[in-house]
Each structure stands twice: as structure tokens, then as C-alpha cells.
Coordinates of C-alpha atoms in Angstrom, one line a residue:
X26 CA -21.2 -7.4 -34.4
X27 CA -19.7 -4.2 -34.5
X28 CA -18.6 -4.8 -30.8
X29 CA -16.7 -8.1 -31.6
X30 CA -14.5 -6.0 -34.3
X31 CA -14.2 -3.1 -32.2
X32 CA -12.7 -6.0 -29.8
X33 CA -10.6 -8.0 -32.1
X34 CA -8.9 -5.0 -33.2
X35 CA -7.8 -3.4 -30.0
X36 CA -6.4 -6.7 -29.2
X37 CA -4.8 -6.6 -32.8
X38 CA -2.9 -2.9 -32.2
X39 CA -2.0 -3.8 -28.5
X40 CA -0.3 -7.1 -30.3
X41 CA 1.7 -5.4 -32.7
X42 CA 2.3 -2.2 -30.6
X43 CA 3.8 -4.9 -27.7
X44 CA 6.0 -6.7 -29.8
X45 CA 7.3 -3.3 -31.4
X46 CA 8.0 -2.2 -28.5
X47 CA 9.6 -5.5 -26.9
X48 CA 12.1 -4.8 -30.1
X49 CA 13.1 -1.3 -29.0
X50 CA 12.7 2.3 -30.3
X51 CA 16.1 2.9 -30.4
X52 CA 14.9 6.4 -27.9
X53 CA 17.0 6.3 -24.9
X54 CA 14.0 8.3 -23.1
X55 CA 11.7 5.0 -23.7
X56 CA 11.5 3.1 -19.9
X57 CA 9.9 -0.4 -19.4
X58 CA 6.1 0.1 -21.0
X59 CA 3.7 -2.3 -20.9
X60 CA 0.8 -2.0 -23.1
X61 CA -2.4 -2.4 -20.2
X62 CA -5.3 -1.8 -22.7
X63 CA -6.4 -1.1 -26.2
X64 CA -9.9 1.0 -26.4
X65 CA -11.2 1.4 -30.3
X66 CA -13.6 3.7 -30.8
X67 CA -16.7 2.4 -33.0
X68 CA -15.8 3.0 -36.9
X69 CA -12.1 2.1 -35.7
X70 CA -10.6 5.5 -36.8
X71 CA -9.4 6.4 -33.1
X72 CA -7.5 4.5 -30.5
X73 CA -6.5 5.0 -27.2
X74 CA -3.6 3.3 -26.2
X75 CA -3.3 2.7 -22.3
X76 CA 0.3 2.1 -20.7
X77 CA 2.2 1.6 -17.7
X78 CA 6.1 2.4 -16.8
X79 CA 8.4 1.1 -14.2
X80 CA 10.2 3.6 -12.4
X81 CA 9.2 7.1 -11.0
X82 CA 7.6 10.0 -12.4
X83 CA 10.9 11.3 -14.4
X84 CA 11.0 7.7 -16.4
X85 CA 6.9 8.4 -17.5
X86 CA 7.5 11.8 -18.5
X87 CA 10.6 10.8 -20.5
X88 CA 8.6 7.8 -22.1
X89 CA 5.7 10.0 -23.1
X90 CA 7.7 12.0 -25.0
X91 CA 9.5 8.9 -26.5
X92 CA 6.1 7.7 -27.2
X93 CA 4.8 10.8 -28.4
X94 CA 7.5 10.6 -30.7
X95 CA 7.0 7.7 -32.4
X96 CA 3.3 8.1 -32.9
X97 CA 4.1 7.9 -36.5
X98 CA 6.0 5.0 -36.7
X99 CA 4.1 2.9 -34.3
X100 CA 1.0 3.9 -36.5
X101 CA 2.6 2.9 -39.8
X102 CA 3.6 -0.6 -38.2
X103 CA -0.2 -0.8 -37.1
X104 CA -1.0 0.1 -40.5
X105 CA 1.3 -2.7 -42.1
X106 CA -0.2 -5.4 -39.3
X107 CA -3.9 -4.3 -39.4
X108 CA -6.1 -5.7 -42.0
X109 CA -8.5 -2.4 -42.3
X110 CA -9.0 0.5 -44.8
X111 CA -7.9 3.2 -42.4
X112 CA -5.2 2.9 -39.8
X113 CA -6.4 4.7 -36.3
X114 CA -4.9 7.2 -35.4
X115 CA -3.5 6.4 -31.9
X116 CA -3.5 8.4 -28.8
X117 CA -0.8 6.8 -25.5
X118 CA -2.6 7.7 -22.5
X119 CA -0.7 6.9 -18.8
X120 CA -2.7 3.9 -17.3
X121 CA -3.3 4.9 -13.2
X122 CA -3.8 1.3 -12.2
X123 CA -0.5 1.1 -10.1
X124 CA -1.4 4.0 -8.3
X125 CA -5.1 3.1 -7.8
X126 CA -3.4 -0.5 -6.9
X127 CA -1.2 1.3 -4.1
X128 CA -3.9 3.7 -2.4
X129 CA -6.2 0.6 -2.3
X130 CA -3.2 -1.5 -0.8
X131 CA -2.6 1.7 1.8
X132 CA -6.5 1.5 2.5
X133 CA -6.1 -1.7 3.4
X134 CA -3.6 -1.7 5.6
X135 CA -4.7 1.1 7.6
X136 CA -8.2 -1.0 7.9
X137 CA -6.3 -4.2 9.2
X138 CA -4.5 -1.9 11.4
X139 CA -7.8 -0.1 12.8
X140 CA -9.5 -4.0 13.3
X141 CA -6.0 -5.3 15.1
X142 CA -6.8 -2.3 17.6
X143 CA -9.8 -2.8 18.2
X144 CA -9.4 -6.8 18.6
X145 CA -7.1 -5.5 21.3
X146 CA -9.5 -3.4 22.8
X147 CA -12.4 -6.2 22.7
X148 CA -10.2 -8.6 24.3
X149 CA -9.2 -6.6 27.4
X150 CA -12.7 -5.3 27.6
X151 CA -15.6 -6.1 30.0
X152 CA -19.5 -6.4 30.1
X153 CA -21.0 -2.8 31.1
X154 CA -23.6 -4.8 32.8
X155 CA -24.0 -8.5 33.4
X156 CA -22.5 -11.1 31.0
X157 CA -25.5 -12.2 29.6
X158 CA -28.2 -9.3 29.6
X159 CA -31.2 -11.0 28.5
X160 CA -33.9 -11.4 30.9
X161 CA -34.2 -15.6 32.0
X162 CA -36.7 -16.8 33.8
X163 CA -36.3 -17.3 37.7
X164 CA -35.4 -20.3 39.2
X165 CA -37.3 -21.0 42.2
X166 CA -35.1 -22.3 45.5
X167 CA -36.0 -25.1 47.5
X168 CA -37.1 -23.0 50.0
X169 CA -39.4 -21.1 47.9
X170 CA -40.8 -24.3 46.5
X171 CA -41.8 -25.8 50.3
X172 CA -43.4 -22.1 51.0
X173 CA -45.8 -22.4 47.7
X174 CA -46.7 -26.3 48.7
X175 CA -48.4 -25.2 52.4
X176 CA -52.0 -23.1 52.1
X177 CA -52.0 -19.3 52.3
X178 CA -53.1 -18.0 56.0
X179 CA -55.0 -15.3 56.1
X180 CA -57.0 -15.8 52.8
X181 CA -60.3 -16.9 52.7
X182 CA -61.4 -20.1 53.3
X183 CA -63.6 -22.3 50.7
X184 CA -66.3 -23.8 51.9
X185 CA -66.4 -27.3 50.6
X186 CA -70.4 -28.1 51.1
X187 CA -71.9 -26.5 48.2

């Protein structure tokens, strides 16, 4: 049970801290942030707010410190939205998902690189040995097949009268 709230109020504060900051902070440093995840810890006193910004590393560092700013007043408007007895005390924390999301991109690319190179290698290569290396076994020849039909000479010779 304790779980389900834990749950139902992360997804309250990331609610209210989107919207408040779809209205503006009126801090020229704030980029474009979007709100990725909410983590609550369990007797809801602490949360850790997860974010992403558009833009290179000068816009995050600038939107930290907006963020880091406004701690306050984004916790008082949590406060005001939040049906609880204590308002958490919140904690932004940069989100690495776009940068996981581009090394796993650049690891893909270099493996579809590495099997189109080696599809070009397979397809101008040949067998080492024969074709199909499995041992088959041996057709006889008509000739072979007229040699078995006539008796051995030179073997011994059963004697029919016993």
C-alpha cells in the first residue's frame, strides 16, 4: 500500500512541477525541461526530481542553477497542489537518458557497420575445402556394379556336396 502512495504522489509533483514549468519561471537561464521522472522516497519527505534539457551542456548548467533557484517556489506550489502533512523537500537531478540513448544509437551503428562488412566478406568468400564437407556415402559406377555381380577368382571354392 505504501508503494501505491509512494506512486500516486510522484506522479502528483511531476504534474504540478510540469505545468509550472510549461507557465515559465520568469529566469532567463531556464532552457526547455522536461520533467522525465519523479522518485518519492517511502514516508514521502524526500523527492528526487529527474530532468532533461534541449540544447548543449551551457543550456543544463544554466537551467540547474535556474532550477536550483526556485527550489523554493516550486516546493511551495507542490505544497499548495499536494494533499499531504509535509511537502518533500525536492532535489532536480540531470536525467542521462539522452546520452545513454546516443552511445546505444553509436553502438548500434558501429554493429550494423561491422555485420555489412562482414556480409561483404561472406559473399566474396569461398569453401576452404569442398562445398559440402560432410562425409556421403559412395555411389557405386556401373562398372563397379558388373565387377561385384561375377565370382571372386582366386578365393576358395565351396564345395556344394555336404
Amino acid at each position: 500500500m505504501a508503494g501505491e502512495r509512494q506512486a500516486r504522489v510522484a506522479d502528483r509533483i511531476r504534474v504540478v512541477l510540469a505545468e509550472r514549468l510549461e507557465k515559465g519561471l520568469r529566469d532567463p537561464r531556464l532552457g526547455f525541461v522536461t520533467i522525465t521522472d519523479v522518485r518519492v522516497t517511502g514516508d514521502l519527505q524526500h523527492a528526487s526530481v529527474f530532468y532533461t534539457v534541449m540544447g548543449d551542456e551551457a543550456h543544463r548548467n544554466d537551467t540547474a542553477a535556474a532550477l536550483k533557484s526556485a527550489t523554493g517556489m516550486l516546493r511551495s506550489e507542490v505544497g499548495k497542489n499536494l494533499n499531504t502533512r509535509l511537502t518533500p523537500t525536492l532535489e532536480f537531478i540531470l536525467d542521462a537518458i539522452p546520452e545513454n540513448a546516443d552511445h546505444i544509437s553509436a553502438l548500434l551503428r558501429e554493429a550494423r557497420e561491422r555485420d555489412e562488412s562482414v556480409a561483404g566478406l561472406a559473399a566474396s568468400a569461398s569453401y576452404a575445402g569442398e562445398a559440402d564437407p560432410y562425409v556421403k556415402p559412395r555411389e557405386h559406377d556401373d562398372l563397379d556394379e558388373d565387377e561385384d555381380d561375377e565370382p571372386e577368382q582366386g578365393g576358395e571354392e565351396h564345395d556344394d556336396r555336404a
